[in-house]
Coordinates of C-alpha atoms and ligand atoms in Angstrom, one line a residue:
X245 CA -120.1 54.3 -23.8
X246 CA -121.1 56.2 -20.7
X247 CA -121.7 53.9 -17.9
X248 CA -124.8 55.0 -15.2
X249 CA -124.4 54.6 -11.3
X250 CA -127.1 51.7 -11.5
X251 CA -124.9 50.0 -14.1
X252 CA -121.9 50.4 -11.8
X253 CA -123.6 48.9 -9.1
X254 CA -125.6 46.3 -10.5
X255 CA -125.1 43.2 -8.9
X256 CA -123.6 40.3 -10.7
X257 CA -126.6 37.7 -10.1
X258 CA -128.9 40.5 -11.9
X259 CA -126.8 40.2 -14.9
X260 CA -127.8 37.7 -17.5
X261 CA -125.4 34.9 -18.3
X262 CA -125.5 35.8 -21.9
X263 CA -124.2 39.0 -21.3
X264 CA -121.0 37.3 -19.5
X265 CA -120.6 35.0 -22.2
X266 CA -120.5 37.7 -25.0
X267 CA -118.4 39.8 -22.8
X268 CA -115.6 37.0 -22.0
X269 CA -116.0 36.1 -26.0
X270 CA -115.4 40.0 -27.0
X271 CA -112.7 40.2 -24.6
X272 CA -110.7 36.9 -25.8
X273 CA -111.2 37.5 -29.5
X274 CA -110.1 41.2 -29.2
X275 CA -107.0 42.2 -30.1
X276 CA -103.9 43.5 -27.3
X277 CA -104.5 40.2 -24.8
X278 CA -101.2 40.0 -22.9
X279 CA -99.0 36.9 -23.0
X280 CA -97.2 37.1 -19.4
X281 CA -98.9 39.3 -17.8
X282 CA -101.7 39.3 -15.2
X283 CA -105.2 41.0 -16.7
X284 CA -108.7 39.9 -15.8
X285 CA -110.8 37.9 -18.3
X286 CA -113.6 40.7 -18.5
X287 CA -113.5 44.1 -17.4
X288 CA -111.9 45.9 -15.5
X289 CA -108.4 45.4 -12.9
X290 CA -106.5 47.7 -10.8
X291 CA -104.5 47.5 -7.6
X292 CA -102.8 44.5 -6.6
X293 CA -104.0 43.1 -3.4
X294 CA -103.0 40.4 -0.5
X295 CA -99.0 39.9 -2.1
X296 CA -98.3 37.7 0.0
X297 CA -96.1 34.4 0.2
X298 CA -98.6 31.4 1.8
X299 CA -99.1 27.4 2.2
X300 CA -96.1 27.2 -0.7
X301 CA -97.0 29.5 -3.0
X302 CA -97.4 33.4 -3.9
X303 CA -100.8 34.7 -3.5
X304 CA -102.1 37.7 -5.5
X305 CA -105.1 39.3 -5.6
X306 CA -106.5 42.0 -7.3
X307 CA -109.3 45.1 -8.0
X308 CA -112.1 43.7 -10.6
X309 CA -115.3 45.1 -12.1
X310 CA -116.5 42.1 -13.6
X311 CA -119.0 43.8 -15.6
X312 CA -117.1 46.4 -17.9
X313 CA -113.8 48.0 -18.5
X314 CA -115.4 51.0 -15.7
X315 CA -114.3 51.0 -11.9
X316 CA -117.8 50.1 -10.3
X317 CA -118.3 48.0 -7.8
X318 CA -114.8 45.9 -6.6
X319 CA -114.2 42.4 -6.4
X320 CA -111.1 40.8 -5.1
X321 CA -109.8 38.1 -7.7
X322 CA -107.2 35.8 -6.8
X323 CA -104.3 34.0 -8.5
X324 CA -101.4 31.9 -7.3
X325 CA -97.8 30.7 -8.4
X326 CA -95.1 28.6 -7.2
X327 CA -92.7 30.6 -9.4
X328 CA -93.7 34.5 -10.0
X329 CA -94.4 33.5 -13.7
X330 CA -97.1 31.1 -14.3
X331 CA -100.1 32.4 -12.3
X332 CA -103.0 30.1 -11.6
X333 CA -106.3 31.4 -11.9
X334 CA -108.3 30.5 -8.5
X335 CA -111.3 32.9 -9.3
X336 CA -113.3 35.2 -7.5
X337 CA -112.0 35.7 -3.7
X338 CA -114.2 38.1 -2.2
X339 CA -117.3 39.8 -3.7
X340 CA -119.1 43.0 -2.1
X341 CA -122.1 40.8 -0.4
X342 CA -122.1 41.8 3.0
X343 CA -123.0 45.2 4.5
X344 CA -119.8 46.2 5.9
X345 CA -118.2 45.9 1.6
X346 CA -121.9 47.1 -0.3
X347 CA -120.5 49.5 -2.4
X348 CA -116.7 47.1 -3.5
X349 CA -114.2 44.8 -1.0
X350 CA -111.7 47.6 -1.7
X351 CA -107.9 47.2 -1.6
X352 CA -105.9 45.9 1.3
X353 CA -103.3 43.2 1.7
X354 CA -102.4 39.9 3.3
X355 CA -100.3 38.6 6.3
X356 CA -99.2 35.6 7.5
X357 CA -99.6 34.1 10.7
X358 CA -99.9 31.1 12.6
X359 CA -100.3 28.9 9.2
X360 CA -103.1 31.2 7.6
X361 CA -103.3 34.0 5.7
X362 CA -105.1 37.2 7.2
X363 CA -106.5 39.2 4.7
X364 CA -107.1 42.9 5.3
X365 CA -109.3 45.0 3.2
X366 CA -111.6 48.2 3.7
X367 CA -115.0 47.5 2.8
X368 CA -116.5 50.5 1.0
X369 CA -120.2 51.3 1.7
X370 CA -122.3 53.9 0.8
X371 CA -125.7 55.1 2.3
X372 CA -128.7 55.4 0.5
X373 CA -127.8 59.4 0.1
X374 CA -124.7 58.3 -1.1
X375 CA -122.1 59.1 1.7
X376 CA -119.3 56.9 1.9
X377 CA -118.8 55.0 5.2
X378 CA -115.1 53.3 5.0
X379 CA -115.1 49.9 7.1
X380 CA -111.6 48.3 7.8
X381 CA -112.4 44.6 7.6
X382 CA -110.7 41.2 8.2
X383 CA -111.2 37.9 6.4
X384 CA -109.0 34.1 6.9
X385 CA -107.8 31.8 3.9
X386 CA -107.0 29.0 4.5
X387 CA -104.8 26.2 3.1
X388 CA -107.4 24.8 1.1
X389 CA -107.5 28.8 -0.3
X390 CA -111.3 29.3 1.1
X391 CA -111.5 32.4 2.3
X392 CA -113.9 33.7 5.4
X393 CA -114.9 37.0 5.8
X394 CA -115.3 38.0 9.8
X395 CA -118.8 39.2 10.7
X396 CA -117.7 42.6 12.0
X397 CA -115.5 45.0 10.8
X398 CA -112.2 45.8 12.8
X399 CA -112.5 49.3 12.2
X400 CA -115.9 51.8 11.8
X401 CA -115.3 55.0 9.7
X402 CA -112.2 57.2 9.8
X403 CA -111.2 59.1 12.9
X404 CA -112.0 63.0 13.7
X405 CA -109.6 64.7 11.5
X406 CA -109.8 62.3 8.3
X407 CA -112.2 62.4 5.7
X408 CA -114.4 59.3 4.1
X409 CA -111.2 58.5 2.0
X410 CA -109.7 56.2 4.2
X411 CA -108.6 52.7 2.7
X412 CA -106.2 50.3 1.9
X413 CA -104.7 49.1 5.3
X414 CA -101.3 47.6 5.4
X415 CA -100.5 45.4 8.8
X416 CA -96.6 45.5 9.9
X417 CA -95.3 43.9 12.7
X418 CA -92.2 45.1 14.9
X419 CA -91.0 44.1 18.0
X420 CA -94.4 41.5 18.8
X421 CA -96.9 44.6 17.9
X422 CA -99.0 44.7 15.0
X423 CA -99.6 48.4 13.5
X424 CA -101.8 48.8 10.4
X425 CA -101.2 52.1 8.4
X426 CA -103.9 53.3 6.3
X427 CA -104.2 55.6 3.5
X428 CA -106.1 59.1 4.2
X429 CA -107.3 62.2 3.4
X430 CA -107.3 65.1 6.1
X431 CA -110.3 67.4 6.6
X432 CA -107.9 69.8 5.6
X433 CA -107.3 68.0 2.3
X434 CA -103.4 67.0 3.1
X435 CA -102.7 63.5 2.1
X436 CA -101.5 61.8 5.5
X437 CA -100.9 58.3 6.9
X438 CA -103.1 57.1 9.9
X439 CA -102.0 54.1 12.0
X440 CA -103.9 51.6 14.6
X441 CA -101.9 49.7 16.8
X442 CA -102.9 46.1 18.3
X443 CA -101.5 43.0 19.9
X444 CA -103.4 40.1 18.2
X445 CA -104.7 41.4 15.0
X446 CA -108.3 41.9 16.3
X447 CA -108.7 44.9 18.8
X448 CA -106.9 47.7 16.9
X449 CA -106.0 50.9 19.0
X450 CA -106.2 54.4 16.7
X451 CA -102.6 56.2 17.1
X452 CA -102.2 59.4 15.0
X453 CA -100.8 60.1 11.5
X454 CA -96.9 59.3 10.7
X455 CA -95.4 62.2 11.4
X456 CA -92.7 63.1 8.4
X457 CA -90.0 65.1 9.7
X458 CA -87.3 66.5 7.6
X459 CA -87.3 67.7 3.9
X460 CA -90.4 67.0 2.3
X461 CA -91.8 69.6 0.2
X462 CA -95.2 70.5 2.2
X463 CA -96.7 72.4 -0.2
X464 CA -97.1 69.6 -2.8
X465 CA -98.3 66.5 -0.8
X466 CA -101.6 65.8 -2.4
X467 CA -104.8 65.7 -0.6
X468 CA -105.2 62.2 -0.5
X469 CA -102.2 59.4 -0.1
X470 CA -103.7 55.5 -1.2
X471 CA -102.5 52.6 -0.9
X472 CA -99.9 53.1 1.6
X473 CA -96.6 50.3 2.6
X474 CA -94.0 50.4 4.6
X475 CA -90.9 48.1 4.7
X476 CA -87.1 48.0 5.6
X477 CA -84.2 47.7 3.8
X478 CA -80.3 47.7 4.4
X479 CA -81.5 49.4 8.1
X480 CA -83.5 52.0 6.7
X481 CA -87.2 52.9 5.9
X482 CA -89.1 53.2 3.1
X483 CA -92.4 54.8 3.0
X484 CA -94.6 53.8 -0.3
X485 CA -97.7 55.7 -1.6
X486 CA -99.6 56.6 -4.2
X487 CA -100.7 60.8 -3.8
X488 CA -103.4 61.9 -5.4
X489 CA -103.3 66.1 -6.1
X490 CA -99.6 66.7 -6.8
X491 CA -99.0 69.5 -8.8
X492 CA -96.2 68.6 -12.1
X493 CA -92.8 70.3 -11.6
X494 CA -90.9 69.8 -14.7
X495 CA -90.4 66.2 -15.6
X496 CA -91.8 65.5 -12.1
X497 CA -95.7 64.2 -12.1
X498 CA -96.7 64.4 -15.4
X499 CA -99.3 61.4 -14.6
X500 CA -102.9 62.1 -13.0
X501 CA -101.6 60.5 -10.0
X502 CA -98.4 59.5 -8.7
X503 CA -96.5 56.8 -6.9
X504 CA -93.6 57.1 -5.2
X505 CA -91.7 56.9 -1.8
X506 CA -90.1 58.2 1.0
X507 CA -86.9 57.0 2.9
X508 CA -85.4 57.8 5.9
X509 CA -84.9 56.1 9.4
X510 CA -86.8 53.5 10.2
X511 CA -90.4 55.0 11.0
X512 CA -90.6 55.0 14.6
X513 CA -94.1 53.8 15.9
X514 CA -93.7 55.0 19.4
X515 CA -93.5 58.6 18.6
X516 CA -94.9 58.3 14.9
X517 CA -92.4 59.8 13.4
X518 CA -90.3 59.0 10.3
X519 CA -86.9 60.8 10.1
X520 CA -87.2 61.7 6.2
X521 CA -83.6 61.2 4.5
X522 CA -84.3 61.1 0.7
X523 CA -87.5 63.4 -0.8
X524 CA -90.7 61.8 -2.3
X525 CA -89.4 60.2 -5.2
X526 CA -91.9 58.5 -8.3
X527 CA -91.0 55.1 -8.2
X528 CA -91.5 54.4 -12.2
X529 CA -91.0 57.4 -14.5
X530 CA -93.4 55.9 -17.4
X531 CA -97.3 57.0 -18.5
X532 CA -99.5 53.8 -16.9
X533 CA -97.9 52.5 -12.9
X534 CA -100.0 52.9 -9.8
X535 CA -100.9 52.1 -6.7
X536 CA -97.8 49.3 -6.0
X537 CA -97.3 46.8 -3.4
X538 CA -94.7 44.8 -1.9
X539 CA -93.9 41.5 0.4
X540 CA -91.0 39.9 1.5
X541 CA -90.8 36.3 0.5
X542 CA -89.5 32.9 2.1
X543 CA -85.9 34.1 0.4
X544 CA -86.2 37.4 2.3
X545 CA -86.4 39.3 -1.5
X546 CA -88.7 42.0 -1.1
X547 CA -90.7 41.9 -4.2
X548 CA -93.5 44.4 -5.7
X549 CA -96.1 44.5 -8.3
X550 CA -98.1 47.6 -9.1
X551 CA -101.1 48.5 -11.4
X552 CA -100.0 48.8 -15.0
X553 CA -102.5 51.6 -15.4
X554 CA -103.7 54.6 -13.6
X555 CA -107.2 55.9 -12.1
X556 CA -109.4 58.2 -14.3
X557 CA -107.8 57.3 -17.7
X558 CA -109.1 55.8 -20.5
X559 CA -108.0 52.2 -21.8
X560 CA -107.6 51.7 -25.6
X561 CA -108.8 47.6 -24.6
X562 CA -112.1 49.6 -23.4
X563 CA -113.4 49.0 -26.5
X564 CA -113.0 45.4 -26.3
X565 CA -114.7 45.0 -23.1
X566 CA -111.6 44.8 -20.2
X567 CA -108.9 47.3 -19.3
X568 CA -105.6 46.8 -17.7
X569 CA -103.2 44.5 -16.4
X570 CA -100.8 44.2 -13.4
X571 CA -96.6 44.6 -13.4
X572 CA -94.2 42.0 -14.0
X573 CA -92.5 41.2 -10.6
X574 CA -89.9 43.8 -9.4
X575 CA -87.3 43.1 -6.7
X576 CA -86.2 45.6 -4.3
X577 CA -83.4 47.1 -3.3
X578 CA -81.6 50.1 -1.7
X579 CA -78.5 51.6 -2.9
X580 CA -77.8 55.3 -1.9
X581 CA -81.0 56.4 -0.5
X582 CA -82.4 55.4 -3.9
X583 CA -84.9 52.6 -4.2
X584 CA -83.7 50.0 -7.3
X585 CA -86.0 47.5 -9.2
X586 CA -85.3 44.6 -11.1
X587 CA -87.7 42.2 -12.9
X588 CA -87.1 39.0 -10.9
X589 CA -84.7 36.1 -12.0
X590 CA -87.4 33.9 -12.4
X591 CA -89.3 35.3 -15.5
X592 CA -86.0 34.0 -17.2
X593 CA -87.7 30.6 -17.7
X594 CA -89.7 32.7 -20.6
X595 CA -87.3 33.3 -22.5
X596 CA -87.4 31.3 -26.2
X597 CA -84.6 31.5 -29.1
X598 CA -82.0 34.1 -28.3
X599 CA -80.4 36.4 -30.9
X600 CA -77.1 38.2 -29.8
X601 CA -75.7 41.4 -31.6
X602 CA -72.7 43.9 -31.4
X603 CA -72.1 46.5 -33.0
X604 CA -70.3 50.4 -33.0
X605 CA -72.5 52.8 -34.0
X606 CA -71.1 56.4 -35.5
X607 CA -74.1 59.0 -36.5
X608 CA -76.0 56.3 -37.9
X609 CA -78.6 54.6 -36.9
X610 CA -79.0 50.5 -37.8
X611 CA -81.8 47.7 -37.8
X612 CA -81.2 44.5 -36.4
X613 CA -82.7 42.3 -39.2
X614 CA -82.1 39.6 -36.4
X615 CA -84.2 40.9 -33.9
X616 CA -88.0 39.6 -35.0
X617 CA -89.9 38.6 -31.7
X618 CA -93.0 40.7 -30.8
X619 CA -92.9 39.4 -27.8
X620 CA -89.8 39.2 -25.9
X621 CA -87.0 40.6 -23.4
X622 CA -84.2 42.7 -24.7
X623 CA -80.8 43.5 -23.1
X624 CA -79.0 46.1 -24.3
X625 CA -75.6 47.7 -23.0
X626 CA -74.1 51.2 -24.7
X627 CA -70.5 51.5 -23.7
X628 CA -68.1 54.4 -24.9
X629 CA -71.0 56.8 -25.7
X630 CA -69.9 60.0 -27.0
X631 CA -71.8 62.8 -28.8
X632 CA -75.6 64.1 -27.9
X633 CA -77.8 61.0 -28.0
X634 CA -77.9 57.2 -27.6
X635 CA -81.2 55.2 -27.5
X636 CA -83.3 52.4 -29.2
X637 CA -86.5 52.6 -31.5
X638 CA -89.1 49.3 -31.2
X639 CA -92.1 47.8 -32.1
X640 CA -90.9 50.4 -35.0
X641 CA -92.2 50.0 -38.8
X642 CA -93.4 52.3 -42.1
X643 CA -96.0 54.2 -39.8
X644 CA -95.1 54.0 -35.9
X645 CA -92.0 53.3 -33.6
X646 CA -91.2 53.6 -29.7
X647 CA -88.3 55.7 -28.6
X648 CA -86.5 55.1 -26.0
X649 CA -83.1 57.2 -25.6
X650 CA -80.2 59.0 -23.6
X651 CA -80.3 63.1 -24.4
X652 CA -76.6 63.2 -23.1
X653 CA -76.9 67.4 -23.4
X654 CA -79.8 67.4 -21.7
X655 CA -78.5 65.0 -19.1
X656 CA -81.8 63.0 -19.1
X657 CA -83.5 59.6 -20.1
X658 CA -86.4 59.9 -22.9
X659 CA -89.3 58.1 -23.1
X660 CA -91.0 58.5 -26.4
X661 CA -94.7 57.4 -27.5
X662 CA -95.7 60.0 -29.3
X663 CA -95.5 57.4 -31.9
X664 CA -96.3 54.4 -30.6
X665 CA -99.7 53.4 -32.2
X666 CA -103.2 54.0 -30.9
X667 CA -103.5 55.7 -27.8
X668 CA -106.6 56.0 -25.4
X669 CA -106.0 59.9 -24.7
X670 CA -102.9 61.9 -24.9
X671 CA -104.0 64.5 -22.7
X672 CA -100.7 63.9 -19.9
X673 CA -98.8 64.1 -22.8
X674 CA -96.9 61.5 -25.1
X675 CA -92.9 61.7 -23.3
X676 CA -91.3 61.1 -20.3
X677 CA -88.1 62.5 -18.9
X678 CA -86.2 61.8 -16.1
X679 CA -82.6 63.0 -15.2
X680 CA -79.4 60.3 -15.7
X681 CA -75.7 61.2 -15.8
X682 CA -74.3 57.9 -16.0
X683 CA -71.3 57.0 -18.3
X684 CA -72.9 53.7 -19.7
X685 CA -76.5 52.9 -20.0
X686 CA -78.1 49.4 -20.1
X687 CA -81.4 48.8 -20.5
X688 CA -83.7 45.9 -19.9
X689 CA -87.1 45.8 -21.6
X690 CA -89.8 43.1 -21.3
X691 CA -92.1 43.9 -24.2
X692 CA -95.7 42.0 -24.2
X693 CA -98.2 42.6 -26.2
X694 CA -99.5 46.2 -25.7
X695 CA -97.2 47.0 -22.6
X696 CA -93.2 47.7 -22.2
X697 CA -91.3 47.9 -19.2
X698 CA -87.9 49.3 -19.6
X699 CA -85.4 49.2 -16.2
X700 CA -82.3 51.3 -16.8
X701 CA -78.8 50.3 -15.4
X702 CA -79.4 47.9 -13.1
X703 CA -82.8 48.8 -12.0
X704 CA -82.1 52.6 -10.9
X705 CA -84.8 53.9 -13.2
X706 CA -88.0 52.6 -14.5
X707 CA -90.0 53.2 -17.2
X708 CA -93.9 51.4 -17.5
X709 CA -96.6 51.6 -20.0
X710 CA -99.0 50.4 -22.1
X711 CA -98.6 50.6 -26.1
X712 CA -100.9 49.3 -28.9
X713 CA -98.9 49.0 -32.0
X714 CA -99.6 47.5 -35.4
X715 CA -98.9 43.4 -35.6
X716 CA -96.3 43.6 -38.5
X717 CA -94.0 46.6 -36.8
X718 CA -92.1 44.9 -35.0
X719 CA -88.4 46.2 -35.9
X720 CA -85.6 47.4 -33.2
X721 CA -83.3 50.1 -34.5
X722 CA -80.6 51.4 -32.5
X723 CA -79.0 55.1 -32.8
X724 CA -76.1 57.1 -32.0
X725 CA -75.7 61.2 -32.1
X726 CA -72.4 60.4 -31.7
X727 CA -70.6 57.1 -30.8
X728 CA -71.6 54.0 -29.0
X729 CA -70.8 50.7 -28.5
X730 CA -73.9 47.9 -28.3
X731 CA -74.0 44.5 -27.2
X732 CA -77.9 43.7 -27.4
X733 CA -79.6 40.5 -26.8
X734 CA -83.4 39.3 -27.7
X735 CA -85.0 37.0 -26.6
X736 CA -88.7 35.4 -27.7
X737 CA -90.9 35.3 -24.7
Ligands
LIG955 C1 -106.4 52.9 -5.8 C2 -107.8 52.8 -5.2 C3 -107.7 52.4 -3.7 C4 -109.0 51.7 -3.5 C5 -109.2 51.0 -4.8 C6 -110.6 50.8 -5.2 O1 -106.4 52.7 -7.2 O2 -108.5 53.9 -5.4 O3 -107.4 53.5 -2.9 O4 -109.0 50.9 -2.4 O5 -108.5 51.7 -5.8 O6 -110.7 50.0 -6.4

C-alpha cells in the first residue's frame, strides 16, 4: 500500500481510536513478533536514541511512526532497564507538537549531568512549500522520567556551506567543554561532520567540520554522513557514522547505506582535526544494521545498539502493520586499530535448557538432532579446520536453510540467505562476504524470531539481519569441505 504525504503527516489525535486498536491487534496476532528484542507495538522504528545510563537505569529511546510500517512523521519512544535485557516500556517520550519538531522529533542522544538527563534531538520542520528547516533542540528528564522540551531551539538551520540535512547531534565533553557534532551534508554533496562548541550546554558556538587527515578514500565518502558519535578507547579515537552515497567495492557496501567508522588519534577539537589511522570500516557486515549508537556506562563498558534495519527498504512485517526492531547490546572494544563487538554478558540470564555437542567432521555434513530451540544462542568453535569450507546451516528444513560458512580458498566469511525464507526484496542481493584468515573460527549467534546476529571470533566480525523462516525448520547442520573439529552449544532463549 502506497502511503500519501497527508497520511504521513497526519496527526495522531486525527486518527480514530479504532484504527489504533485494529492496528496494535494486526500487529500482535501477526506472525515474526520478536521475543528479546526491542520493536514498537505498531508501525514503524528506526534509530536508537538518548542511550544513555540515568537515575539507575539504561535509557533508550527510539524513531517511531505510530501510524504504519512507513517513516512519516517521528516520535521518540522510550524504554528502560536495570539489566540490558528486560526493557520496560515507558511510552511515548516526545511527539512532534511544537513548531521547532512539526514535521518528526528526529534523532539525537542523551547526556548526563548534574542528576538529569539532557536530551538532544533536531526537530525537523518543514514549510508550507515544503523546504526543510533543521532545528537543534534540547529537552530535561527528569527522575520521575517526565521529560520537558525547552521553548527555543539551541540551534536554527545549518550553517553556510551545509545543506538542510543536518541532524542527529551528539554532545561530548573533554577537558570542561561541551562540543556537539552533528551529521551533514555539504552544498557540495560531501558527507562531513559539523561541530558547535559551548560551555554550559545552552549557548553553542559553530566551529567548522572535523577535519579527516590521513588515508581516507575521498572519492567515496557519501554525500550525506547521519547519525554521527565519537568516543575513546584504549587512547585512541573512534569516529562512528552512517554515509549515505557510497559506491559498493567488492564485498564492500552492498547495503543502501552503510555504517561504519573511523579511527585514529584522538579527534582534536582545537584544530578539528582527526589524525585518521585505520580506513572507514562497516561496522556489521550483514543485510539489515544502521544508524548505531553508543554510551559508556556506570562500569565504564562502552556499549552500542543500532537499527536492525536500513532506510528505503521494504519490511516483510509491513504487511502486518509494524517494521523493524533494534540490536541486541554490543560491547566495545579496540584491538589493533579494529573495533570488536560482543553481545553483552548480561543477555546470559536468557538462556533456557542447554544442549552441548562435539563432534569431527570429514566431507560430511551432520544434523544435530539435539539442537531443537527456535529461539536461542548458539556457540560454536571449529578447531583443526582443513580443506575448502567450514560453516553451519540453521533455521534449515525440506524447503529453506541459512548459511553461514568459512570459504577457506577464498579466504573469506559467507553469509548466505538466499534461502532463508520470505524476503521483502532481494534487490542488494542475498550474500554477504567479508575477508577472514584466521586459523579457528567461533561463532556466536543469537537467533530470535525473524532476526540472527552472528559475532565471529571474539567479536572481530559481525554479521546482522532479519530472516522470516517457516515455524517447523528449525534444524542446525554443520559442514566440513574438509576437516573440522566442533564443540557447539544451544541454548533455548
Ligand atoms: C537515520 C535518520 C536520521 C534522522 C532519523 C529520522 O535513519 O535518517 O538521520 O534523524 O533517521 O527518523
Amino acid at each position: 500500500m502506497e502511503w500519501s504525504r497527508e497520511e504521513r503527516y497526519k496527526r495522531v489525535e486525527d486518527v480514530s481510536e479504532t484504527y489504533i486498536s485494529e492496528l496494535t491487534k494486526k500487529v500482535s496476532e501477526g506472525p515474526y513478533r520478536q521475543k528479546f528484542h526491542v520493536q514498537p507495538k505498531t508501525g514503524l522504528l528506526n534509530d536508537p536514541n538518548g542511550f544513555s545510563y540515568y537515575n539507575g537505569q539504561y535509557h533508550l529511546f527510539y524513531q517511531w511512526f505510530p501510524l504504519g510500517p512507513v517513516h512519516g512523521v517521528k516520535f521518540w519512544y522510550h524504554v528502560a532497564s536495570d539489566n540490558l535485557v528486560d526493557w520496560q516500556d515507558l511510552g511515548v517520550a516526545m511527539e512532534p507538537d511544537t513548531k521547532y519538531d512539526s514535521h518528526g522529533v528526529f534523532s539525537g542522544t542523551g547526556f548526563v549531568k548534574n542528576d538529569q538527563l539532557h536530551l538532544f534531538y533536531t526537530g525537523n520542520t518543514r514549510t508550507e512549500d515544503w523546504t526543510r528547516i533543521p532545528y537543534q533542540c534540547h529537552a530535561i528528564m527528569g527522575s520521575d522520567n517526565q521529560i520537558k522540551k525547552d521553548a527555543k531551539p539551541l540551534i536554527i538551520d545549518s550553517p553556510i556551506g551545509y545543506t538542510d540535512n543536518f541532524r542527529d547531534p551528539k554532545i561530548i565533553e573533554q577537558a570542561g567543554r561541551y562540543y556537539c557534532i552533528i551529521g551533514a551534508e555539504t552544498t557540495d554533496h560531501q558527507g562531513a561532520i559539523a561541530y558547535y562548541v559551548s560551555e554550559d550546554l545552552k549557548d553553542w558556538k559553530y566551529q567548522q567540520a572535523v577535519k579527516l587527515k590521513g588515508n581516507i578514500d575521498s572519492k567515496n565518502q557519501g554525500f550525506m554522513w547521519e547519525c554521527p558519535d565519537y568516543f575513546e578507547l584504549a587512547d585512541q579515537g573512534v569516529l562512528l557514522f552512517s554515509p549515505q552515497g557510497m559506491e559498493s567495492k567488492g564485498d564492500k557496501y552492498q547495503n543502501i547505506y552503510q555504517s561504519g567508522c573511523l579511527v585514529g588519534e584522538p579527534l582534536d577539537f582545537a584544530t578539528g582535526e582527526f589524525q585518521i589511522t585505520e580506513m572507514f570500516n562497516e561496522l556489521d557486515r550483514g543485510f539489515d544494521f544502521y544508524a548505531p549508537q553508543t554510551m559508556t556506562d556506570p562500569q565504564g563498558r562502552q556499549l552500542l545498539v543500532g537499527w536492525l534495519g536500513l532506510p528505503g527498504v521494504d519490511c516483510v512485517t509491513d504487511d502486518f502493520g509494524w517494521a523493524h526492531c533494534l540490536t541486541i547490546p554490543r560491547e566495545l572494544s579496540l584491538r589493533n586499530g579494529k573495533l570488536y563487538q560482543k553481545p553483552v554478558p548480561e543477555l546470559e540470564v536468557l538462556r533456557g535448557k542447554e544442549v552441548t555437542k562435539e563432534m569431527k567432521l570429514e566431507n560430511e555434513m551432520v544434523i544435530v538432532s539435539d539442537f531443537t530451540a527456535r529461539i536461542y544462542e548458539l556457540k560454536a568453535t571449529f578447531t583443526k579446520i582443513k580443506g575448502s569450507r567450514v560453516g553451519v546451516a540453521f533455521r534449515m528444513g525440506a524447503e529453506e536453510a541459512t548459511y553461514f560458512y568459512y570459504d577457506r580458498s577464498a579466504k573469506k566469511l559467507v553469509f548466505d540467505r538466499s534461502q532463508s525464507g520470505i524476503s521483502a526484496t532481494n534487490d542488494y542481493g542475498t550474500l554477504r562476504k567479508c575477508d577472514f584468515s584466521e586459523e579457528e573460527l567461533e561463532i556466536h549467534l543469537f537467533v530470535d524470531e525473524s532476526s540472527v546476529e552472528i559475532f565471529v571470533n571474539d567479536g572481530l566480525e559481525v554479521f546482522t539481519a532479519r530472516i522470516y523462516s517457516k515455524l517447523d525448520h528449525n534444524q542446525i547442520q554443520f559442514f566440513a569441505d574438509g576437516q573440522a573439529f566442533i564443540t557447539a552449544t544451544q541454548w533455548e532463549i
